[in-house]
C-alpha cells in the first residue's frame, strides 16, 4: 500500500486550506457590480396573499429592485419539483402540489419566500424587505402528520385531497398477516422518529451572475451536486439551457443531505440577476437555515414483529406516516419508500415483510434526505423492536439477534434488496468484547450504590450505500441515473488531475481520491489534484449523498485509470521496445517485468504529448474518462453498543461508553473513516438525546429557530468513542468498498434509546430523550 | 443590525451625558445579550454607550467579608478571583459555568444583572446573597431590584456601578442547564449566614423571574441539611412551562438542586 496509497492514514490534503481560513466558500465569491438579495418570507404557516405592495420598498436607499412571484411566473420560471415518482398502491401517481420559487397566492409554511429585494448592501436590502407590505389572510394550520390525514383538517394543496401525497406499500401483506396469526409471540410497538434540522456549519448561499454579452448564467451555490443542480434548473425550472448555465459549488461547509436539493433561492438569484442586470448574492442567516433548509426524518410508525417458538422472526408488519412538510422537495418521495422500507429486513432472515407508507403535507418546512435518509428510520424501528422483543421473550438481546442473523450471501430479502456480503456475527462479537458486556452487571451494581441507574443497549444496523444502479432506480421511479463519472488527465510533466463528479463538502475526497491514484501509479500524492464542483471543469456527475462517493465515484476513477494505464503501457512498450504484456507499473515507473529496464512515469507522459515517437496510429495525449454504473447497492453493516448512566432525580443521561464495530469493506484511509464514524455517531446521539424540531401546533410557528432552543450535541455531551472495523469486501465494485458516511448516524440512535430504556425499566420513551421525558419515565418505570 | 453610533465613555458623568443627549441610547457592557438582539433587529438603539472603560466600574475588592464587584467585571474575572474564592467560592463557581469561554471573557456582572434574564445565573446569587446593587444615584436592595421578566428597579439612564455583599458562612449554587442554551433550566442558590438566616433563590424556573422560596428557607433555617428539603412542597403553579421543561418537572428540579446545593455548601 505504501505510505500514501490505499489503506494509509494520510493526513487530509485539504486541511491546510480549511484550518488556516483559506477555504473559498460561496459567500467568499464576488463579481464586479455584485448586489445583495434578501427574501421577504411569510410569517404565517398558512395564508392567502391578498396583496403585495412594494411601492415604498422600491424607493428606499440602495434598492435596485423588488421582485415577486407574479413577475417570476410571467418570465416563465417553472415550479420546484420532486424528481422521484412514487405510485400509490391503487396505481395512481403521487399528488404533487405546486411549489413556486416565490409564492403565488398562497404561503404554506413559516419562511415561505414571497418576494426578493436586491440592494447595494445586505442591510439596505433588509430595511427594504421590512418595508414590503404583504396583506395575508391567515388560514387554519396543521403541523402534525397524523392529524393532517384526519377529516376536516386544513387542506394544504388542492392537488392532494386530505393532504395525502401517496399511500404506498411494499411486500406481501397476506403472507405477513398469516404469519402473525400463527405466531408464538408478537411484539408490537409505536415508534416515533423525530424531525431534525440539518445544521451544516456553512449556511446555504448562492451568487447568480447573468452575462448579457453571451446570454450566459453562472451560479455559485452551496451544493452537494452541481451537475444535478444544473440539470434540474435547466430541464424543469426554465432558468437557462444547460449549455448556458455553469454551476459552481466551491468549498462547501457540510451538507448532510440538505444541500442536495435545488432551493428557491438559487433560481431566484439567477433570474433576478438577469432582471436587474447585476450579479445577485444571497447568504442565509442561521434563522433562515432553521426555517427553510430541508428537515430530516419525522415518521410515525407502528410495527408488529412475529416470532415462532424458537424465537425466529416469521414476519414484520410496518405502518408509517411520513411528514413531507409543505412542499415535496427534490428526493422527498424516495426517502420514506425505497430508502426506508427496503431496509426493513435489517441483518435478519425475515421470510415475510409488509410496509405501508403514507406521505403527508403539513404546514412545516419541506422534509427530505438527512444523513442516512430512510435508513436511520428503518434501523431505529427495527432495532427498538428487536430489543423490546428480547425483553418480552426473556432472552438476551444479543442472542435474539444471533438466532436471526443472515449468514449466507447473496441474500435476497422480501423487500427488493439483495445483500452481497457481510459477517454480522463478527461485528456483534467485536462490539460485545470492546464494550465488556460481561462486566456490565458489576458496573450496574456500582452505579446503583450511588443512587444512579445504568443500562446497556445495542443496535445491529445495515444500510444501503452507493445509491445505484441506474436502471434499477429508474424502474423504481427515479428521474435520474445514479452512475458517476471521472476523467484522469495526465499532464505532460506527469502530474495528474482527476475530474470527478463526486463533490466533497467535508468528506476528504481530495485526499482519498488522490490516494487511489498514488496507489495505482506509484506517483507521489502531491503530484495529484482532485478537481470537483464545477460543471465547466468536470465533464458530468451525479454528486455526493448516500455514501456514494467511494463506492461509485472512486470506481469511476478506477475505470478511467484502467484506460490511462493501458495506453501508458503501450507507449512504454514502444519506447523500450518490449512486449506490452510484460510492462508493469511500479513506484512511479513503467518497467519491463523481470528486468531492470524502466521509463519513469513522467517520461511516458511527456512522450504522449510530444508525440514524436508514439506507436503507429496512436492519438497523442494521456487523458481518459469513464462512467461507472454499479451492479448493486453496497451494504455496510455493524453493531453499536451504548452504555448509559441515568440520574433518576433529574432524568439526565450520561453516556458511559459508546462502541462501534463497523464493516465498511476495504478502507482507503482509516483516519478519515474514523472521523466519519465519529461525526455520524455525534449526529445520531444528537437525534436520540438532544435534537428535535418543534412547531407550535396552533400557529405553525417554528419554536426551535435558534440554538437557544434547538439542542445540538456539544463535545461534553459525548464520550470518547471506541470504534473498530472488520472487513467483508464488497464483491460488486473494483475497490471492494462499501461506504461509511452515514453509518454512525444510522446505527447509534436505537443503541442509545435501548440503553436508556434498559436503565429506567420503562420502554415507553421517545426521541429526543430529554431529561424531563426520562425523569417522567422513571416515575412510572420499574 | 440597524445603524447605530458607538461611544466609549471614560467616566460615569460622561456616560450619563451621552445617554442624556442621545435619542434612544443604550448602555453597552459585554454586548453578549445586546449585540445579538440588535443583529436580529429586535433592538434598535440610536447610540451605544460603552461602559467597560470606566475606572469606577472595574475591579473586585474584598474587605474582610465585604465583597464589591465592579459592574464591568467579566464573568471570567469573577470566576478566577482568588479573593472572592477565599470568602465566597460559590459565586466563582457560578460565574465559571456561564456560557462558554468567549461569553465569559466578554459578558459582565452589571450587564447580566441589568438584563435580568429569567434564566440567568447571577440574579439567583444576588438575591440569595442579599446583595446591594450600587448605581450612579443610589443603592438598591436585591429584594427590591428584580421586578419581573427582564424588568428591574433601574430607572431611565441609571447605571449599575457595582454589586456589594457580605460573604455568607456557607453557600452553593446548583444549576441544571438547559440542554440547548445552557442557561439555567433551574438554578438554586442557597446561602446561610448563621443558624436561622438562610436564603434560597431560584432562577430559570419562575414565571415571573428569579424568586426566593419561603418554604425551602424556613425548612433549612430550622434544619440545615439536605434531608430538610425532602418534605417541602414546591408549588408548580407559579413556575414556567415551555418546550424544554414543564412546571411540575421544574418543581422537582428546584428540590433536587436545593438538596444538592445544601450538600455541597
Ligand atoms: C452563547 C451565550 C451563552 C450564555 N450563557 C449564559 C448562561 O449560561 N448564564 C447566564 O446567566 N448568562 C448567559 N449568557 C448571557 C451573558 O451572561 C451576558 O453576558 C449577560 O446576560 C449580559 O451581560 P453583558 O455584559 O454582555 O451585557 P450587554 O449585552 O452589554 O447588556 C445587556 C443589557 O444590560 C444593560 N446594561 C449593561 N451594563 C449595564 C450597567 N452597568 N448598568 C445598567 N445597564 C446596563 C444594557 O444596556 C443591555 O440592555 C450567555 C450569553 C451568550 C451569548
Coordinates of N, CA and C in Angstrom, one line a residue, chain B residues 49-197:
Chain B
X49 N -23.5 53.2 24.3 CA -22.6 53.9 25.2 C -21.8 52.8 26.0
X50 N -20.6 52.6 25.6 CA -19.8 51.5 26.2 C -19.3 51.9 27.6
X51 N -19.6 51.0 28.6 CA -19.3 51.3 30.0 C -18.0 50.6 30.4
X52 N -17.4 49.8 29.6 CA -16.4 48.9 30.1 C -15.1 49.6 30.3
X53 N -14.9 50.8 30.0 CA -13.7 51.5 30.2 C -13.7 52.6 31.3
X54 N -14.7 52.5 32.1 CA -14.9 53.4 33.2 C -14.2 52.9 34.4
X55 N -13.3 53.6 34.9 CA -12.4 53.0 36.0 C -13.3 52.6 37.2
X56 N -14.2 53.5 37.6 CA -15.0 53.2 38.9 C -15.8 51.9 38.7
X57 N -16.0 51.4 37.5 CA -16.9 50.2 37.3 C -16.0 48.9 37.2
X58 N -14.7 49.1 37.4 CA -13.9 47.9 37.2 C -13.3 47.4 38.5
X59 N -12.8 46.2 38.5 CA -12.1 45.7 39.7 C -13.0 45.0 40.7
X60 N -12.3 44.2 41.5 CA -13.0 43.4 42.6 C -12.3 43.8 43.9
X61 N -13.1 44.2 44.9 CA -12.4 44.5 46.2 C -13.0 43.6 47.3
X62 N -12.2 43.0 48.1 CA -12.7 42.2 49.3 C -12.1 42.8 50.5
X63 N -13.0 43.3 51.4 CA -12.5 43.9 52.6 C -13.2 43.1 53.8
X64 N -12.4 42.3 54.5 CA -13.0 41.4 55.5 C -13.9 40.5 54.7
X65 N -15.2 40.5 55.0 CA -16.1 39.6 54.3 C -17.0 40.5 53.4
X66 N -16.6 41.7 53.2 CA -17.4 42.6 52.3 C -16.8 42.5 50.9
X67 N -17.6 42.0 49.9 CA -17.1 41.9 48.6 C -17.8 42.9 47.7
X68 N -17.0 43.6 46.9 CA -17.5 44.6 46.0 C -17.0 44.3 44.6
X69 N -17.9 44.1 43.7 CA -17.5 43.7 42.3 C -18.0 44.8 41.4
X70 N -17.0 45.4 40.7 CA -17.3 46.4 39.7 C -18.2 45.8 38.6
X71 N -19.2 46.6 38.2 CA -20.2 46.1 37.3 C -19.6 45.7 35.9
X72 N -18.5 46.3 35.6 CA -17.8 45.9 34.3 C -16.9 44.7 34.4
X73 N -16.9 44.1 35.6 CA -16.1 42.9 35.7 C -16.7 41.7 34.9
X74 N -15.8 41.0 34.1 CA -16.3 39.9 33.3 C -16.5 38.7 34.2
X75 N -17.3 37.8 33.6 CA -17.6 36.5 34.3 C -16.3 35.8 34.6
X76 N -15.4 35.9 33.7 CA -14.1 35.3 33.8 C -13.3 35.9 35.0
X77 N -13.3 37.2 35.2 CA -12.7 37.8 36.3 C -13.2 37.4 37.6
X78 N -14.5 37.2 37.7 CA -15.2 36.8 38.9 C -14.8 35.3 39.1
X79 N -14.9 34.5 38.1 CA -14.6 33.0 38.2 C -13.2 32.8 38.7
X80 N -12.3 33.6 38.4 CA -10.9 33.3 38.7 C -10.3 34.2 39.8
X81 N -11.2 35.0 40.5 CA -10.7 35.8 41.5 C -10.4 35.1 42.8
X82 N -9.2 35.0 43.2 CA -8.8 34.3 44.4 C -9.4 34.9 45.6
X83 N -9.5 36.3 45.6 CA -10.0 36.9 46.8 C -11.5 36.6 47.0
X84 N -12.3 36.5 45.9 CA -13.7 36.1 46.0 C -13.7 34.7 46.5
X85 N -12.9 33.9 45.8 CA -12.9 32.4 46.1 C -12.7 32.2 47.6
X86 N -11.8 33.0 48.2 CA -11.5 32.8 49.6 C -12.7 33.0 50.5
X87 N -13.6 33.8 50.2 CA -14.8 34.1 51.1 C -16.1 33.6 50.5
X88 N -16.2 33.5 49.2 CA -17.5 33.0 48.6 C -17.3 32.2 47.3
X89 N -16.7 31.0 47.5 CA -16.4 30.2 46.3 C -17.6 29.9 45.4
X90 N -18.8 29.9 46.0 CA -20.0 29.6 45.2 C -20.2 30.5 44.1
X91 N -19.8 31.8 44.3 CA -20.0 32.8 43.3 C -19.0 32.6 42.1
X92 N -17.8 32.2 42.5 CA -16.8 31.9 41.4 C -17.3 30.7 40.6
X93 N -17.8 29.7 41.3 CA -18.3 28.5 40.6 C -19.4 28.9 39.6
X94 N -20.3 29.7 40.1 CA -21.5 30.2 39.3 C -20.9 30.9 38.0
X95 N -20.0 31.8 38.2 CA -19.5 32.6 37.1 C -18.8 31.6 36.1
X96 N -18.1 30.6 36.6 CA -17.4 29.7 35.7 C -18.2 28.9 34.9
X97 N -19.5 28.8 35.1 CA -20.4 28.0 34.3 C -21.4 28.8 33.4
X98 N -21.1 30.1 33.3 CA -21.9 30.9 32.4 C -21.4 30.7 31.0
X99 N -22.3 30.3 30.1 CA -22.0 30.3 28.7 C -20.7 29.5 28.4
X100 N -19.9 30.1 27.5 CA -18.7 29.4 27.1 C -17.5 30.4 27.3
X101 N -16.3 30.0 27.0 CA -15.2 30.9 27.3 C -15.3 32.3 26.6
X102 N -15.8 32.3 25.4 CA -16.0 33.6 24.8 C -16.9 34.5 25.5
X103 N -18.0 33.9 25.9 CA -19.1 34.7 26.6 C -18.5 35.2 28.0
X104 N -17.7 34.3 28.7 CA -17.2 34.6 30.0 C -16.2 35.7 29.9
X105 N -15.5 35.8 28.8 CA -14.5 36.9 28.7 C -15.0 38.2 28.2
X106 N -16.3 38.2 27.8 CA -16.9 39.4 27.3 C -18.0 39.9 28.3
X107 N -18.9 38.9 28.7 CA -20.1 39.3 29.5 C -19.7 39.8 30.8
X108 N -20.5 40.6 31.4 CA -20.2 41.3 32.7 C -21.3 41.1 33.7
X109 N -20.9 41.2 35.0 CA -21.9 41.1 36.1 C -23.0 42.2 35.9
X110 N -22.5 43.4 35.6 CA -23.5 44.5 35.5 C -24.5 44.3 34.4
X111 N -24.0 43.8 33.3 CA -24.9 43.5 32.1 C -25.9 42.4 32.5
X112 N -25.4 41.4 33.1 CA -26.3 40.3 33.5 C -27.4 40.7 34.4
X113 N -27.0 41.5 35.4 CA -27.9 41.9 36.5 C -28.9 42.8 35.9
X114 N -28.4 43.8 35.1 CA -29.3 44.8 34.5 C -30.3 44.1 33.5
X115 N -29.9 43.1 32.9 CA -30.7 42.4 31.9 C -31.8 41.6 32.5
X116 N -31.5 41.0 33.7 CA -32.4 40.1 34.4 C -33.2 39.1 33.6
X117 N -32.4 38.4 32.8 CA -33.0 37.3 32.0 C -33.5 36.3 33.1
X118 N -34.7 35.8 32.9 CA -35.3 34.8 33.9 C -34.5 33.5 34.0
X119 N -33.6 33.3 33.0 CA -32.8 32.0 33.1 C -31.3 32.3 33.4
X120 N -31.0 33.6 33.7 CA -29.6 33.9 34.0 C -29.2 33.4 35.4
X121 N -27.9 33.3 35.6 CA -27.4 32.7 36.8 C -27.3 33.8 37.9
X122 N -26.6 34.9 37.6 CA -26.3 35.9 38.6 C -27.5 36.4 39.5
X123 N -28.7 36.6 38.9 CA -29.8 37.1 39.7 C -30.0 36.2 40.9
X124 N -29.8 34.8 40.8 CA -30.1 34.0 41.9 C -29.0 34.3 43.0
X125 N -27.8 34.5 42.6 CA -26.8 34.8 43.6 C -27.1 36.2 44.3
X126 N -27.4 37.2 43.5 CA -27.6 38.5 44.1 C -28.7 38.4 45.1
X127 N -29.8 37.7 44.8 CA -30.9 37.6 45.7 C -30.6 36.8 47.0
X128 N -29.9 35.7 46.8 CA -29.6 34.8 47.9 C -28.5 35.4 48.8
X129 N -27.6 36.2 48.2 CA -26.6 36.8 49.0 C -27.0 38.1 49.6
X130 N -28.3 38.5 49.3 CA -28.8 39.7 49.9 C -27.9 40.9 49.5
X131 N -27.5 40.9 48.2 CA -26.5 41.9 47.8 C -27.2 43.3 47.6
X132 N -26.3 44.3 47.5 CA -26.8 45.6 47.3 C -26.3 46.0 45.8
X133 N -27.3 46.5 45.0 CA -26.9 46.9 43.7 C -26.6 48.4 43.8
X134 N -25.3 48.7 43.5 CA -24.9 50.1 43.7 C -25.0 50.8 42.3
X135 N -25.7 51.9 42.3 CA -25.9 52.6 41.0 C -25.3 54.0 41.1
X136 N -25.3 54.7 40.0 CA -24.8 56.1 40.0 C -25.5 57.0 40.9
X137 N -26.7 56.6 41.4 CA -27.5 57.6 42.2 C -28.0 57.0 43.5
X138 N -27.9 55.7 43.7 CA -28.5 55.1 44.9 C -28.0 53.7 45.1
X139 N -28.4 53.1 46.2 CA -28.1 51.6 46.4 C -29.5 50.9 46.5
X140 N -29.6 49.8 45.7 CA -30.9 49.1 45.7 C -30.7 47.7 46.3
X141 N -31.6 47.4 47.2 CA -31.5 46.1 47.8 C -31.9 45.0 46.8
X142 N -31.2 43.9 46.8 CA -31.5 42.8 45.9 C -33.0 42.5 45.9
X143 N -33.6 42.5 47.0 CA -35.0 42.1 47.1 C -35.9 43.1 46.4
X144 N -35.5 44.3 46.2 CA -36.3 45.3 45.5 C -35.9 45.5 44.0
X145 N -34.8 44.8 43.7 CA -34.2 45.1 42.4 C -34.9 44.4 41.2
X146 N -35.1 43.1 41.4 CA -35.6 42.3 40.3 C -37.1 42.3 40.3
X147 N -37.8 43.0 39.3 CA -39.2 43.2 39.3 C -40.0 42.4 38.4
X148 N -39.4 41.6 37.6 CA -40.2 40.8 36.6 C -39.3 40.3 35.5
X149 N -39.9 39.7 34.5 CA -39.1 39.2 33.4 C -38.4 40.3 32.7
X150 N -37.1 40.3 32.7 CA -36.2 41.3 32.0 C -36.6 42.7 32.6
X151 N -37.2 42.8 33.8 CA -37.5 44.0 34.4 C -36.7 44.2 35.7
X152 N -36.3 45.5 35.9 CA -35.6 45.8 37.1 C -36.0 47.1 37.7
X153 N -35.5 47.5 38.9 CA -35.9 48.7 39.5 C -35.1 49.9 38.9
X154 N -34.2 49.6 38.0 CA -33.4 50.7 37.4 C -34.3 51.7 36.7
X155 N -34.0 53.0 36.9 CA -34.8 54.0 36.2 C -34.0 54.4 34.9
X156 N -34.7 55.2 34.1 CA -34.0 55.5 32.8 C -32.7 56.1 33.0
X157 N -31.7 55.5 32.3 CA -30.4 56.1 32.3 C -29.5 55.7 33.5
X158 N -30.1 55.0 34.4 CA -29.4 54.6 35.7 C -28.3 53.6 35.4
X159 N -27.2 53.7 36.0 CA -26.1 52.8 35.7 C -25.7 52.0 36.9
X160 N -25.6 50.7 36.7 CA -25.1 49.9 37.8 C -23.6 50.0 37.9
X161 N -23.1 50.4 39.0 CA -21.6 50.6 39.1 C -21.0 49.4 39.8
X162 N -21.7 48.8 40.7 CA -21.1 47.7 41.4 C -22.1 46.8 42.1
X163 N -21.7 45.7 42.5 CA -22.5 44.8 43.4 C -21.8 44.6 44.7
X164 N -22.5 44.7 45.8 CA -21.8 44.6 47.1 C -22.5 43.6 48.0
X165 N -21.8 42.7 48.7 CA -22.5 41.8 49.6 C -21.5 41.4 50.7
X166 N -22.1 40.9 51.8 CA -21.4 40.3 52.9 C -21.3 38.8 52.6
X167 N -20.1 38.2 52.5 CA -20.0 36.8 52.2 C -20.7 36.0 53.3
X168 N -21.5 35.0 52.9 CA -22.2 34.2 53.9 C -21.2 33.1 54.5
X169 N -21.7 32.5 55.5 CA -20.9 31.4 56.1 C -20.7 30.3 55.1
X170 N -21.8 29.9 54.5 CA -21.8 28.8 53.5 C -22.7 29.2 52.3
X171 N -22.4 28.7 51.2 CA -23.2 29.0 50.0 C -22.9 28.0 48.9
X172 N -23.9 27.7 48.1 CA -23.6 26.9 46.9 C -24.7 27.2 45.9
X173 N -24.3 27.1 44.6 CA -25.2 27.3 43.5 C -25.2 26.0 42.7
X174 N -26.4 25.4 42.5 CA -26.5 24.2 41.7 C -27.4 24.5 40.5
X175 N -26.9 24.3 39.3 CA -27.6 24.7 38.1 C -27.9 23.4 37.3
X176 N -29.1 23.3 36.8 CA -29.5 22.3 35.9 C -29.6 23.0 34.5
X177 N -28.7 22.8 33.6 CA -28.6 23.6 32.4 C -29.6 23.2 31.4
X178 N -30.2 24.1 30.7 CA -31.0 23.8 29.5 C -30.1 23.2 28.5
X179 N -30.5 22.0 28.0 CA -29.6 21.3 27.1 C -29.2 22.1 25.8
X180 N -30.1 23.0 25.4 CA -29.8 23.8 24.2 C -29.0 25.0 24.5
X181 N -29.6 25.9 25.3 CA -28.9 27.2 25.6 C -27.9 27.1 26.7
X182 N -27.9 26.2 27.5 CA -27.1 26.0 28.7 C -27.3 27.2 29.7
X183 N -28.3 28.0 29.5 CA -28.7 28.8 30.6 C -29.4 27.9 31.7
X184 N -29.8 28.5 32.8 CA -30.4 27.7 33.8 C -31.8 27.2 33.4
X185 N -32.0 25.9 33.4 CA -33.4 25.5 33.2 C -34.0 25.6 34.6
X186 N -33.2 25.3 35.6 CA -33.5 25.6 37.0 C -32.2 25.7 37.7
X187 N -32.0 26.8 38.5 CA -30.8 27.0 39.2 C -31.1 27.5 40.6
X188 N -30.5 26.9 41.6 CA -30.8 27.2 43.0 C -29.6 27.7 43.8
X189 N -29.6 28.9 44.3 CA -28.5 29.4 45.1 C -29.0 29.4 46.6
X190 N -28.2 28.7 47.4 CA -28.5 28.7 48.8 C -27.4 29.4 49.6
X191 N -27.7 30.2 50.5 CA -26.7 31.0 51.3 C -27.2 30.9 52.8
X192 N -26.2 30.6 53.7 CA -26.6 30.5 55.1 C -25.6 31.5 55.8
X193 N -26.2 32.4 56.5 CA -25.4 33.4 57.3 C -25.0 32.7 58.7
X194 N -26.1 32.4 59.4 CA -25.9 31.6 60.6 C -27.2 30.9 60.8
X195 N -27.3 30.1 61.8 CA -28.5 29.3 62.0 C -29.7 30.3 62.0
X196 N -30.7 29.9 61.3 CA -31.9 30.8 61.2 C -31.9 31.8 60.1
X197 N -30.7 32.0 59.5 CA -30.7 33.0 58.4 C -30.3 32.3 57.1

